[in-house]
Coordinates of C-alpha atoms and ligand atoms in Angstrom, one line a residue:
Chain A
M1 CA -5.6 38.1 6.8
E2 CA -7.2 37.2 3.6
L3 CA -5.9 34.0 1.8
R4 CA -5.3 33.5 -1.8
A5 CA -4.4 30.6 -3.2
P6 CA -5.6 29.0 -7.3
E7 CA -8.6 27.9 -7.3
S8 CA -6.9 24.5 -8.1
I9 CA -5.3 24.6 -4.6
S10 CA -7.3 24.3 -1.8
F11 CA -7.1 25.1 1.8
A12 CA -8.0 21.8 2.9
Q13 CA -5.7 20.6 6.2
T14 CA -2.6 19.1 4.8
S15 CA -0.1 16.6 5.8
F16 CA 3.0 17.9 4.4
C17 CA 5.1 18.7 7.4
P18 CA 5.6 22.7 8.3
G19 CA 8.2 24.2 6.4
C20 CA 8.1 21.4 3.3
G21 CA 9.1 22.1 0.0
H22 CA 6.5 20.2 -1.7
G23 CA 3.6 22.5 -0.7
I24 CA 5.3 25.1 -2.2
V25 CA 5.9 23.4 -5.4
S26 CA 2.5 22.3 -5.6
R27 CA 1.2 26.2 -5.2
L28 CA 3.4 27.1 -7.8
I29 CA 1.4 24.3 -10.1
G30 CA -1.7 25.6 -9.5
E31 CA -0.7 29.2 -10.3
A32 CA 0.9 27.8 -14.2
M33 CA -1.8 26.2 -14.4
E34 CA -4.1 29.0 -13.9
E35 CA -1.8 31.2 -16.2
M36 CA -1.4 28.8 -18.5
G37 CA -5.5 28.1 -18.7
L38 CA -5.2 24.6 -18.1
T39 CA -6.8 23.8 -14.6
E40 CA -9.4 21.9 -15.8
K41 CA -7.4 20.2 -18.0
L42 CA -4.3 18.9 -15.9
L43 CA -4.0 15.0 -15.3
T44 CA -1.2 14.8 -12.6
V45 CA 0.6 11.4 -11.4
V46 CA 2.6 11.1 -8.2
D47 CA 4.7 8.7 -6.4
V48 CA 3.2 6.9 -3.5
A49 CA 5.7 8.9 -1.0
C50 CA 5.2 12.3 0.6
S51 CA 4.1 13.4 -3.3
S52 CA 1.1 11.3 -2.6
L53 CA 0.1 14.1 -0.2
H54 CA -0.6 16.4 -2.9
I55 CA -3.6 14.4 -3.7
D56 CA -5.6 15.5 -1.1
T57 CA -4.9 19.8 -1.4
W58 CA -5.2 20.0 -5.0
K59 CA -7.7 19.4 -7.2
F60 CA -6.4 17.6 -10.5
D61 CA -7.8 14.5 -11.6
T62 CA -4.6 12.0 -10.1
V63 CA -3.4 9.0 -10.0
I64 CA -1.2 7.7 -7.4
A65 CA 1.5 5.5 -9.2
A66 CA 3.4 2.9 -7.6
H67 CA 7.2 4.1 -6.0
G68 CA 9.1 5.1 -8.6
R69 CA 6.9 4.0 -11.5
P70 CA 4.6 7.7 -11.8
I71 CA 6.8 8.4 -14.7
A72 CA 5.6 5.4 -16.7
T73 CA 2.1 5.6 -15.5
A74 CA 2.1 9.5 -16.4
T75 CA 3.0 8.4 -20.0
G76 CA 0.0 5.5 -20.0
V77 CA -2.4 8.5 -19.1
K78 CA -0.4 10.5 -21.8
K79 CA -0.9 8.2 -24.9
I80 CA -4.7 8.2 -24.1
R81 CA -5.7 11.5 -23.3
K82 CA -3.5 13.6 -25.5
D83 CA -5.0 16.9 -25.5
N84 CA -4.7 16.8 -21.8
P85 CA -1.7 18.3 -20.2
V86 CA 0.2 15.1 -17.9
L87 CA 2.8 15.4 -15.1
A88 CA 4.7 12.8 -13.1
Y89 CA 5.4 14.6 -9.9
L90 CA 7.7 12.3 -7.8
G91 CA 10.9 12.4 -4.9
D92 CA 14.5 12.1 -5.5
G93 CA 14.1 8.2 -4.0
A94 CA 11.8 7.5 -6.6
A95 CA 12.9 8.9 -9.5
Y96 CA 16.6 7.7 -8.9
S97 CA 16.7 4.9 -6.6
I98 CA 14.1 2.2 -7.4
G99 CA 12.7 4.2 -10.5
I100 CA 15.7 5.0 -12.0
A101 CA 15.0 2.9 -15.3
E102 CA 11.3 4.2 -15.6
T103 CA 12.8 7.8 -15.7
M104 CA 15.8 7.0 -18.0
H105 CA 13.6 5.2 -20.4
A106 CA 11.0 7.7 -20.2
A107 CA 13.5 10.4 -21.3
L108 CA 15.3 7.8 -23.8
R109 CA 12.0 7.6 -25.7
N110 CA 11.2 11.4 -24.8
D111 CA 7.6 10.6 -24.1
N112 CA 5.7 13.5 -23.8
V113 CA 5.1 14.2 -19.9
V114 CA 6.3 16.9 -17.6
T115 CA 8.3 15.2 -15.1
I116 CA 8.6 17.5 -11.3
I117 CA 11.5 16.0 -9.3
I118 CA 11.4 17.1 -5.7
N119 CA 15.0 16.7 -4.8
N120 CA 15.3 16.9 -0.9
G121 CA 18.1 15.0 -0.1
V122 CA 16.3 12.4 1.9
F123 CA 13.7 9.1 1.5
G124 CA 11.3 11.8 3.3
M125 CA 8.1 9.5 3.8
T126 CA 10.3 6.7 5.1
G127 CA 11.8 8.6 7.5
G128 CA 15.6 10.4 6.4
Q129 CA 17.1 7.6 5.1
M130 CA 19.9 8.3 2.2
A131 CA 19.1 9.2 -0.7
P132 CA 21.3 9.0 -4.4
T133 CA 21.0 12.8 -3.8
S134 CA 22.6 13.3 -0.3
L135 CA 25.4 15.1 -0.6
E136 CA 28.6 13.4 1.0
G137 CA 29.0 13.2 4.4
Q138 CA 25.5 14.0 4.8
K139 CA 23.9 12.2 8.4
T140 CA 21.0 10.3 7.5
T141 CA 19.5 7.4 9.6
T142 CA 21.2 5.0 7.4
S143 CA 24.4 7.2 6.6
P144 CA 24.7 7.6 10.3
K145 CA 28.5 8.3 10.7
G146 CA 27.8 11.1 7.2
R147 CA 27.5 9.6 3.6
D148 CA 30.9 8.0 2.6
T149 CA 31.2 7.8 -1.3
S150 CA 33.9 5.4 -0.8
K151 CA 30.9 3.2 0.0
T152 CA 27.8 4.8 -1.5
G153 CA 29.1 5.9 -4.6
Q154 CA 28.6 9.9 -5.9
P155 CA 25.2 11.8 -5.3
F156 CA 23.4 11.0 -8.2
D157 CA 23.4 14.0 -10.4
V158 CA 20.9 14.4 -12.8
V159 CA 22.0 17.0 -14.9
K160 CA 25.1 15.1 -15.4
V161 CA 22.9 12.2 -16.4
M162 CA 20.3 13.4 -18.4
G163 CA 22.4 17.0 -19.6
S164 CA 23.0 15.6 -23.2
L165 CA 19.9 13.8 -24.0
D166 CA 17.9 14.4 -26.5
I167 CA 14.9 16.1 -25.1
P168 CA 13.3 19.6 -24.8
Y169 CA 13.5 20.7 -21.4
L170 CA 16.1 20.1 -18.0
A171 CA 16.2 22.5 -15.9
R172 CA 17.1 22.5 -11.6
G173 CA 15.2 25.2 -9.9
S174 CA 15.2 25.5 -5.9
V175 CA 12.3 26.8 -3.7
S176 CA 14.6 27.9 -0.6
N177 CA 13.9 31.3 -1.3
L178 CA 11.9 33.9 -2.9
G179 CA 13.8 34.4 -5.9
D180 CA 14.8 31.1 -6.6
I181 CA 10.9 30.2 -6.2
R182 CA 10.0 32.8 -9.2
R183 CA 12.4 31.5 -10.9
T184 CA 11.0 27.9 -10.4
K185 CA 7.8 28.7 -11.7
K186 CA 9.0 29.9 -14.6
Y187 CA 10.5 26.5 -15.3
I188 CA 7.7 25.1 -14.2
K189 CA 5.5 27.2 -17.1
K190 CA 8.3 26.7 -19.7
A191 CA 8.3 22.4 -19.4
F192 CA 4.1 22.5 -19.7
E193 CA 4.3 25.0 -22.8
K194 CA 6.6 22.7 -24.4
H195 CA 4.5 19.6 -23.7
M196 CA 1.6 21.4 -25.1
N197 CA 3.8 21.6 -27.6
N198 CA 4.2 18.3 -28.2
E199 CA 8.0 18.8 -27.5
G200 CA 8.5 15.6 -25.3
F201 CA 10.2 14.6 -22.2
C202 CA 10.9 18.3 -19.8
L203 CA 12.2 17.5 -16.5
V204 CA 12.3 20.3 -13.7
E205 CA 14.6 19.1 -10.6
I206 CA 13.5 21.1 -7.3
L207 CA 15.6 21.5 -4.2
S208 CA 13.0 21.3 -1.8
P209 CA 13.6 21.2 2.1
C210 CA 12.8 18.7 4.3
P211 CA 12.9 19.9 7.9
T212 CA 11.6 17.0 9.4
N213 CA 14.4 14.6 8.1
L214 CA 17.2 17.0 8.3
G215 CA 16.1 18.1 11.9
M216 CA 16.7 21.2 11.2
A217 CA 14.4 25.0 11.7
P218 CA 12.1 25.0 8.0
V219 CA 14.7 28.5 7.7
A220 CA 18.0 27.2 8.9
C221 CA 16.6 23.8 6.2
S222 CA 16.3 26.4 3.7
E223 CA 19.6 28.4 4.0
R224 CA 21.3 24.9 3.7
I225 CA 20.1 24.7 0.2
D226 CA 21.4 27.9 -0.5
G227 CA 24.6 28.1 1.2
V228 CA 25.9 23.7 0.9
V229 CA 23.6 21.6 -1.3
K230 CA 23.4 24.3 -4.5
E231 CA 27.5 24.0 -4.3
F232 CA 26.9 20.6 -5.6
F233 CA 23.7 21.0 -7.6
N234 CA 24.0 24.2 -9.5
T235 CA 20.5 26.0 -10.6
G236 CA 19.9 26.9 -13.8
E237 CA 18.2 26.0 -17.6
Y238 CA 20.1 22.7 -19.1
I239 CA 18.4 21.8 -21.8
D240 CA 16.4 24.4 -23.5
K241 CA 16.2 23.4 -26.9
E242 CA 14.6 26.7 -28.2
G243 CA 17.2 28.4 -27.2
T244 CA 15.7 31.4 -24.2
K245 CA 18.6 30.2 -22.3
Chain B
M1 CA -18.7 -18.1 -40.8
E2 CA -15.6 -17.0 -42.1
Y3 CA -12.2 -19.1 -40.9
V4 CA -8.6 -18.1 -40.5
L5 CA -5.5 -19.9 -39.8
M6 CA -3.6 -18.5 -37.3
K7 CA -0.9 -18.8 -34.8
G8 CA -2.8 -18.8 -30.8
N9 CA -0.3 -15.7 -29.6
E10 CA -1.3 -13.9 -32.9
A11 CA -5.1 -14.3 -32.3
L12 CA -5.1 -13.2 -29.3
A13 CA -3.9 -10.2 -30.4
E14 CA -6.1 -9.8 -33.2
A15 CA -8.8 -10.6 -30.9
A16 CA -7.9 -8.0 -28.3
I17 CA -7.8 -5.2 -31.0
R18 CA -11.3 -6.6 -32.3
A19 CA -12.5 -5.8 -28.7
G20 CA -11.3 -2.5 -28.8
C21 CA -8.1 -2.2 -26.6
R22 CA -6.4 0.1 -28.4
F23 CA -3.1 -0.1 -25.5
Y24 CA -0.6 -2.5 -25.2
S25 CA 2.8 -2.0 -23.2
G26 CA 5.4 -4.5 -23.0
Y27 CA 8.4 -6.3 -22.8
P28 CA 10.0 -9.8 -25.2
I29 CA 9.9 -12.9 -23.3
T30 CA 9.3 -16.1 -25.4
P31 CA 6.5 -17.8 -25.5
Q32 CA 4.5 -14.9 -25.6
T33 CA 6.7 -12.7 -28.0
E34 CA 4.6 -13.3 -31.2
I35 CA 1.4 -11.0 -29.3
L36 CA 4.1 -8.0 -28.7
E37 CA 5.4 -8.4 -32.4
Y38 CA 1.8 -8.5 -33.8
L39 CA 0.7 -5.6 -31.9
S40 CA 4.0 -3.2 -33.1
W41 CA 2.5 -2.7 -36.0
R42 CA -1.3 -3.5 -35.7
M43 CA -1.5 -0.7 -33.3
D44 CA -0.1 1.5 -35.4
E45 CA -2.3 0.5 -38.0
I46 CA -5.7 1.0 -35.9
G47 CA -4.5 4.7 -34.4
G48 CA -3.7 2.2 -30.9
E49 CA -0.6 3.2 -28.7
F50 CA 2.0 0.4 -28.5
V51 CA 5.3 1.1 -25.8
Q52 CA 7.8 -1.4 -26.0
T53 CA 9.1 -0.5 -22.2
E54 CA 12.7 -1.0 -20.7
S55 CA 10.9 -4.4 -18.4
E56 CA 7.7 -5.5 -17.8
L57 CA 7.9 -3.4 -14.7
G58 CA 7.4 -0.1 -16.7
G59 CA 4.7 -1.9 -18.9
I60 CA 2.4 -3.3 -16.4
N61 CA 2.5 0.3 -14.4
M62 CA 2.0 2.4 -17.9
M63 CA -1.0 0.4 -18.7
L64 CA -2.1 1.4 -15.3
G65 CA -1.9 4.8 -16.5
A66 CA -3.4 4.0 -19.2
S67 CA -6.6 2.0 -18.0
A68 CA -6.7 4.8 -15.0
A69 CA -7.4 7.2 -18.9
G70 CA -10.4 5.1 -19.5
A71 CA -8.7 3.0 -22.6
R72 CA -9.3 -0.9 -22.9
V73 CA -5.4 -2.0 -22.3
I74 CA -4.0 -5.5 -22.6
G75 CA -0.1 -6.9 -21.5
S76 CA 1.4 -9.8 -22.1
S77 CA 4.4 -12.0 -20.8
S78 CA 5.8 -15.5 -19.3
G79 CA 7.3 -16.3 -16.1
P80 CA 10.0 -14.3 -15.1
G81 CA 7.7 -11.3 -17.0
F82 CA 4.8 -12.2 -15.2
S83 CA 6.2 -12.4 -11.6
L84 CA 7.4 -8.6 -12.6
F85 CA 3.6 -8.0 -13.2
Q86 CA 3.0 -9.0 -9.8
E87 CA 3.6 -5.4 -8.7
G88 CA 1.2 -3.5 -11.1
I89 CA -1.3 -6.3 -11.0
S90 CA -1.7 -5.6 -6.6
Y91 CA -2.0 -1.6 -7.7
L92 CA -4.8 -2.0 -10.0
V93 CA -6.5 -4.3 -8.0
A94 CA -6.1 -1.5 -5.1
A95 CA -7.1 1.0 -7.4
D96 CA -10.3 -0.8 -8.7
L97 CA -9.1 0.0 -12.3
P98 CA -9.9 -2.9 -15.5
A99 CA -7.1 -4.5 -17.0
V100 CA -6.1 -8.0 -19.2
L101 CA -3.0 -9.8 -18.5
V102 CA -2.3 -12.9 -20.6
D103 CA 0.1 -15.2 -18.8
V104 CA 1.6 -17.8 -21.9
M105 CA 3.0 -20.1 -19.1
R106 CA 6.7 -21.7 -19.9
Y107 CA 8.6 -24.1 -17.8
G108 CA 10.2 -24.0 -14.7
N109 CA 11.1 -21.9 -11.7
G110 CA 13.5 -18.7 -12.3
L111 CA 14.7 -19.0 -16.1
G112 CA 13.0 -22.3 -16.0
D113 CA 12.9 -23.0 -20.1
I114 CA 11.3 -21.6 -23.0
G115 CA 9.1 -24.7 -23.4
Q116 CA 5.3 -25.6 -22.3
S117 CA 4.2 -26.1 -19.3
Q118 CA 1.3 -25.8 -17.0
G119 CA 3.4 -24.3 -13.6
D120 CA 1.9 -20.5 -13.0
Y121 CA -1.3 -22.1 -11.7
W122 CA -0.8 -21.0 -7.8
Q123 CA 0.8 -17.8 -9.0
L124 CA -2.6 -16.8 -11.0
T125 CA -5.3 -18.1 -9.0
R126 CA -4.1 -17.2 -5.4
G127 CA -3.3 -13.4 -6.0
G128 CA 0.6 -13.5 -6.6
G129 CA 1.5 -9.6 -5.7
H130 CA 1.1 -8.4 -2.6
G131 CA -1.8 -8.4 -0.2
D132 CA -5.0 -10.3 -0.3
Y133 CA -6.9 -10.3 -3.6
R134 CA -8.0 -12.8 -6.0
T135 CA -8.6 -12.1 -10.0
I136 CA -10.5 -14.1 -12.6
V137 CA -8.1 -16.2 -14.4
L138 CA -9.1 -17.9 -18.0
A139 CA -7.6 -21.0 -19.1
P140 CA -8.3 -21.3 -23.1
N141 CA -7.6 -24.7 -25.0
S142 CA -7.7 -23.7 -28.7
V143 CA -6.8 -20.8 -30.6
Q144 CA -10.3 -20.1 -30.9
E145 CA -10.7 -19.8 -27.0
N146 CA -7.6 -17.2 -27.3
V147 CA -10.0 -15.7 -29.2
D148 CA -13.3 -16.1 -27.8
L149 CA -12.0 -15.8 -23.9
T150 CA -9.8 -12.5 -25.0
H151 CA -13.2 -10.7 -25.7
L152 CA -15.0 -12.0 -22.2
A153 CA -12.0 -10.9 -20.4
F154 CA -12.4 -7.2 -21.5
D155 CA -16.4 -8.0 -20.5
L156 CA -14.9 -9.2 -17.3
A157 CA -12.6 -6.7 -16.3
E158 CA -14.8 -3.8 -17.1
K159 CA -18.3 -5.3 -15.5
Y160 CA -15.8 -5.6 -12.2
R161 CA -13.4 -3.4 -12.7
H162 CA -10.4 -5.5 -12.0
P163 CA -7.6 -7.1 -13.6
V164 CA -8.6 -10.1 -15.5
I165 CA -6.0 -12.8 -16.3
I166 CA -5.8 -15.2 -19.0
G167 CA -3.7 -18.1 -18.2
S168 CA -2.6 -19.7 -21.4
D169 CA 0.6 -21.8 -22.6
A170 CA 3.0 -22.2 -24.9
A171 CA 1.4 -25.2 -27.2
I172 CA -1.6 -23.4 -27.2
G173 CA 0.4 -19.8 -28.4
Q174 CA 2.6 -21.4 -30.6
M175 CA -0.1 -23.8 -32.4
M176 CA -1.8 -22.5 -35.3
E177 CA -5.8 -23.6 -35.7
K178 CA -8.3 -22.1 -37.7
V179 CA -11.0 -19.6 -36.0
A180 CA -13.4 -17.3 -36.5
L181 CA -13.0 -13.7 -35.7
P182 CA -15.3 -11.3 -34.2
E183 CA -17.0 -8.0 -35.5
M184 CA -14.6 -5.0 -34.7
E185 CA -15.9 -2.9 -31.4
E186 CA -14.7 0.1 -30.7
H187 CA -14.4 1.9 -27.3
N188 CA -15.5 5.1 -25.7
I189 CA -12.7 6.1 -23.2
D190 CA -15.6 8.5 -22.3
K191 CA -18.0 6.1 -21.0
F192 CA -16.4 5.3 -17.2
D193 CA -17.6 8.0 -14.9
W194 CA -14.7 6.8 -12.9
S195 CA -12.1 7.6 -15.4
M196 CA -9.5 10.6 -15.3
K197 CA -10.5 13.5 -18.3
G198 CA -9.2 16.7 -16.9
C199 CA -11.5 18.3 -13.2
K200 CA -14.2 20.9 -14.3
K201 CA -15.0 23.4 -12.1
G202 CA -17.6 22.5 -9.2
E203 CA -16.8 18.5 -10.0
E204 CA -15.4 16.3 -8.0
Q205 CA -12.0 15.5 -8.2
K206 CA -11.3 11.7 -9.1
K207 CA -8.6 10.6 -7.0
I208 CA -7.6 7.0 -8.4
T209 CA -5.6 5.2 -6.0
N210 CA -6.1 2.5 -3.1
L211 CA -9.7 2.5 -2.9
L212 CA -9.7 2.2 0.8
Y213 CA -8.5 5.6 1.6
Y214 CA -11.7 6.8 0.4
M215 CA -14.6 3.6 1.7
D216 CA -15.6 3.0 5.0
N217 CA -16.8 -0.3 4.2
Y218 CA -13.8 -1.1 1.7
D219 CA -13.0 -4.6 2.8
E220 CA -17.0 -5.7 2.3
F221 CA -17.6 -4.2 -1.0
L222 CA -13.9 -6.0 -1.7
A223 CA -15.3 -9.3 -0.2
N224 CA -18.6 -9.0 -1.9
K225 CA -16.7 -8.5 -5.3
Y226 CA -14.9 -11.4 -4.9
K227 CA -18.2 -13.7 -4.0
E228 CA -20.3 -12.2 -6.6
M229 CA -17.4 -13.5 -9.0
E230 CA -17.5 -16.7 -7.7
E231 CA -20.9 -16.6 -8.0
N232 CA -21.4 -16.0 -11.3
E233 CA -18.0 -16.3 -13.3
Q234 CA -17.5 -20.0 -12.7
R235 CA -16.9 -21.5 -16.4
W236 CA -16.0 -25.5 -16.9
E237 CA -17.2 -28.1 -20.1
S238 CA -17.7 -31.6 -18.8
M239 CA -17.6 -34.6 -20.5
E240 CA -19.1 -37.7 -19.7
V241 CA -18.9 -37.2 -15.8
E242 CA -22.4 -38.7 -15.0
D243 CA -21.9 -42.3 -14.8
A244 CA -18.0 -41.5 -14.8
E245 CA -15.9 -43.9 -12.6
V246 CA -13.1 -41.6 -12.8
V247 CA -13.1 -38.0 -13.6
L248 CA -10.1 -36.4 -14.9
V249 CA -9.7 -32.6 -13.8
S250 CA -7.4 -30.9 -17.1
Y251 CA -7.3 -27.5 -18.2
G252 CA -5.2 -25.7 -21.2
I253 CA -3.3 -27.9 -23.4
S254 CA -3.0 -31.0 -21.5
S255 CA -7.3 -30.8 -21.1
R256 CA -7.0 -31.7 -25.0
V257 CA -5.3 -35.0 -24.4
C258 CA -8.1 -35.8 -21.5
K259 CA -10.6 -35.5 -24.5
E260 CA -9.3 -38.2 -26.6
A261 CA -8.4 -40.4 -23.3
V262 CA -12.3 -39.9 -22.3
K263 CA -13.5 -41.1 -26.2
V264 CA -10.5 -44.2 -26.2
A265 CA -11.7 -45.5 -22.4
R266 CA -15.2 -45.5 -23.4
S267 CA -14.8 -47.2 -26.4
Q268 CA -13.2 -49.7 -24.1
G269 CA -15.5 -50.0 -21.8
I270 CA -13.8 -47.9 -19.4
K271 CA -16.1 -44.9 -17.5
L272 CA -14.0 -42.1 -17.6
G273 CA -15.1 -38.7 -17.4
L274 CA -13.7 -35.0 -17.6
I275 CA -14.1 -31.3 -15.7
R276 CA -12.0 -28.8 -17.7
P277 CA -12.1 -25.6 -15.7
I278 CA -12.1 -23.1 -18.1
S279 CA -12.2 -20.4 -15.5
L280 CA -9.3 -21.2 -13.0
W281 CA -10.7 -18.4 -10.4
P282 CA -13.2 -18.7 -9.5
Y283 CA -12.7 -22.8 -9.6
P284 CA -15.6 -24.3 -11.2
I285 CA -16.9 -25.7 -7.6
K286 CA -20.5 -25.7 -9.2
A287 CA -19.1 -28.7 -11.8
F288 CA -18.4 -31.0 -9.3
R289 CA -22.1 -31.3 -8.5
E290 CA -22.3 -33.3 -11.5
L291 CA -20.2 -36.3 -10.0
S292 CA -22.8 -39.3 -9.2
A293 CA -22.4 -41.9 -7.0
S294 CA -20.6 -44.2 -9.4
C295 CA -17.5 -41.7 -9.3
K296 CA -14.3 -43.8 -7.3
A297 CA -12.5 -41.1 -8.2
L298 CA -10.3 -37.9 -9.8
M299 CA -7.4 -37.6 -11.4
T300 CA -5.9 -34.0 -12.3
V301 CA -3.8 -34.5 -15.4
E302 CA -1.1 -31.0 -15.8
M303 CA 2.1 -30.1 -16.4
N304 CA 3.7 -29.4 -13.3
I305 CA 5.9 -30.8 -10.7
L306 CA 3.8 -30.6 -7.6
G307 CA 0.5 -31.3 -9.0
Q308 CA -0.7 -27.5 -8.4
M309 CA -4.5 -28.0 -9.0
V310 CA -4.9 -31.3 -6.7
D311 CA -6.1 -28.8 -3.7
D312 CA -8.6 -27.0 -5.6
V313 CA -10.3 -30.4 -6.7
I314 CA -10.3 -31.5 -3.1
L315 CA -11.7 -28.6 -2.1
A316 CA -14.5 -29.0 -4.5
T317 CA -15.4 -32.2 -3.9
G318 CA -15.6 -31.5 0.3
N319 CA -12.4 -33.9 0.2
K320 CA -15.3 -36.9 -0.3
Y321 CA -12.9 -38.8 -3.0
P322 CA -9.4 -39.8 -3.1
V323 CA -7.8 -37.4 -5.9
H324 CA -4.7 -37.9 -7.8
K325 CA -2.5 -36.9 -9.9
Y326 CA -0.7 -37.0 -13.2
T327 CA 1.9 -34.3 -13.5
T328 CA 4.0 -34.5 -17.0
V329 CA 5.7 -31.4 -16.4
K330 CA 7.4 -30.4 -19.7
D331 CA 5.6 -32.7 -21.9
V332 CA 2.1 -33.6 -22.9
P333 CA 0.2 -36.3 -21.2
E334 CA -0.4 -39.3 -23.5
T335 CA -3.6 -41.4 -23.6
E336 CA -2.3 -44.4 -22.9
V337 CA -0.9 -43.5 -19.9
I338 CA -4.3 -41.8 -18.7
I339 CA -6.2 -45.1 -19.3
E340 CA -3.4 -46.9 -17.4
K341 CA -3.6 -45.2 -14.3
A342 CA -7.3 -45.0 -14.0
N343 CA -7.7 -48.2 -14.7
K344 CA -4.9 -48.8 -11.5
I345 CA -7.6 -46.6 -9.9
L346 CA -10.1 -48.9 -10.6
S347 CA -8.3 -51.2 -9.4
G348 CA -7.3 -50.6 -6.0
E349 CA -3.4 -50.2 -6.9
E350 CA -1.0 -47.4 -6.2
V351 CA -1.2 -44.8 -8.7
Ligands
TPP1 C1 8.7 -1.5 -3.5 C2 8.3 -0.1 -2.5 N1 9.9 -0.4 -1.9 C3 9.3 0.2 -0.9 C4 8.9 1.6 -0.2 C5 8.7 2.0 0.3 N2 8.7 4.2 0.5 C6 7.9 4.4 0.5 S1 8.0 6.1 -0.1 C7 9.9 6.0 0.1 C8 10.7 6.7 -0.4 C9 10.2 8.1 -0.5 O1 11.3 9.1 -1.0 P1 11.3 9.9 -2.2 O2 11.1 9.2 -3.2 O3 13.2 10.8 -2.3 O4 10.2 10.7 -2.1 P2 9.8 12.1 -0.2 O5 9.2 11.3 0.9 O6 11.1 12.2 0.1 O7 9.2 13.2 -1.2 C10 9.7 4.3 0.6 C11 11.5 3.6 0.4 C12 7.2 1.3 -0.9 N3 6.6 1.7 -1.0 N4 7.4 0.7 -2.3
SF4_2 S1 8.9 14.1 5.5 FE1 10.0 16.0 4.4 S2 9.0 15.8 2.1 FE2 7.7 14.5 3.1 S3 6.0 16.2 3.9 FE3 7.7 16.4 6.0 S4 9.4 17.7 5.7 FE4 8.4 17.6 3.2

């Protein structure tokens, strides 16, 4: 079988688990850059968690930032390299837990970076602990009886928190089925278009399977997203300043 | 030479601009806030970037990005904020990235207080963040040195691809003195082969992260880097050390009182000398080779509770002499007390 992938994505051995959504998003970014003619310009900043594994599979100049700080670091990169597209890429633990201040304030300043946050509902890299996005009742290694929201608070919904901010773009996609993968790629491209237009902070959250830590087969893990996760985390475009929604 | 009258913190900020620094990200804290305030308008004027971040964590991690992109970057803080810098400093070291960081030291643990003090010596010279690393630490004792050492700090940061710290203090930061400023320099962000630019077809991708992932001999590489710094970057000033019977060791604001004390003591026939470390790390052990047979003891004069520099003096002298301390914590040391203590040391009394 002939393998085809954007030039910026290598077929080198990857360390992502089978069925992981990070790999799909990696490819979507590669395709989007190729189609937009930005492959040789993109600068990326990734978190230390599973996001960091991209550094060996794509061929963009990349910084691995401290856990939770990729958006702040990406802002620093963009301030110096104004002509380059700059992407901050991180997990939901990084973005909404340890890095919530960096995430919120980049949005409040409307920093001109594209941010992609992988919402897989757990801390992946450290072995499946509860994340701010874990659903009510979800079993994780630190919520073994299921997440009890009376003790842990509600799952973090970026759309509710950021929906009213003065930023140009906020969307939530998913990579759990083919239709969603196509739509998510459109969201990514739109975010980069607005970014290259210097409109400001563009955020795409992506629902993504983590079969390893959910202890599910890849297909079942994706089906869970479509059946259960999307009930809580609806997908779609929430802020689109140019009004193409 | 033309002189201007400037506050220490502002002179340091202007020196950074003149060294080609075009990026600052930080957060207010006394007694360094003038650096932030000055750069908020000066960066704008010169076409640089200034970001008031949500915290020092945001600030240092933003600097890391700007440094990875090839810029000359500076950040400044004091005590509680400098503690938050430690995360980023450890990451800068790991990724071999240059940056200049200023700690305008203030008094106390925890929140402490905003008054002058020299209590961060251990934090600055021992690493402070996680992992085993050290950074060059330069300690100015005048507004002029705030300028000169800032310029040097950028050069050293680039030479070694390593963060460099300026360990200033509240008194130096807040005082006004006459100062000569250097000419304006421009820095080319494309000059480094290692910085992020965008990966062209067929080119090697820039991976800016823990160097240890990509180097077989990382441990050796890092050990050699520190060895080179220890060999080449020891800096100090000494005064009347050759025949001194008691040698004071002091840096920053307290060293200025020591200079006065040496003069007064000599006029009274007391053989006092002074070694003033300008680099707190690498510690200027070479300076202690100037000690002669006449040396009976050394005394650190520092503004902290525990006498944080004593251990370094013992190490630098091979434990050959008694090492005393005169610690004043919040107040600037006094000439009379220094001389009194030197007399006691010479007559064999407890100090
Ligand atoms: C300051 C700090 N605290 C904790 C860690 C350990 N750690 C590494 S990755 C991670 C969680 C990652 O989860 P997430 O951000 O959701 O990304 P994922 O791995 O799921 O893609 C943690 C807690 C760290 N590296 N640094
Ligand atoms: S742990 Fe989860 S998120 Fe990380 S690579 Fe494996 S499947 Fe992907």
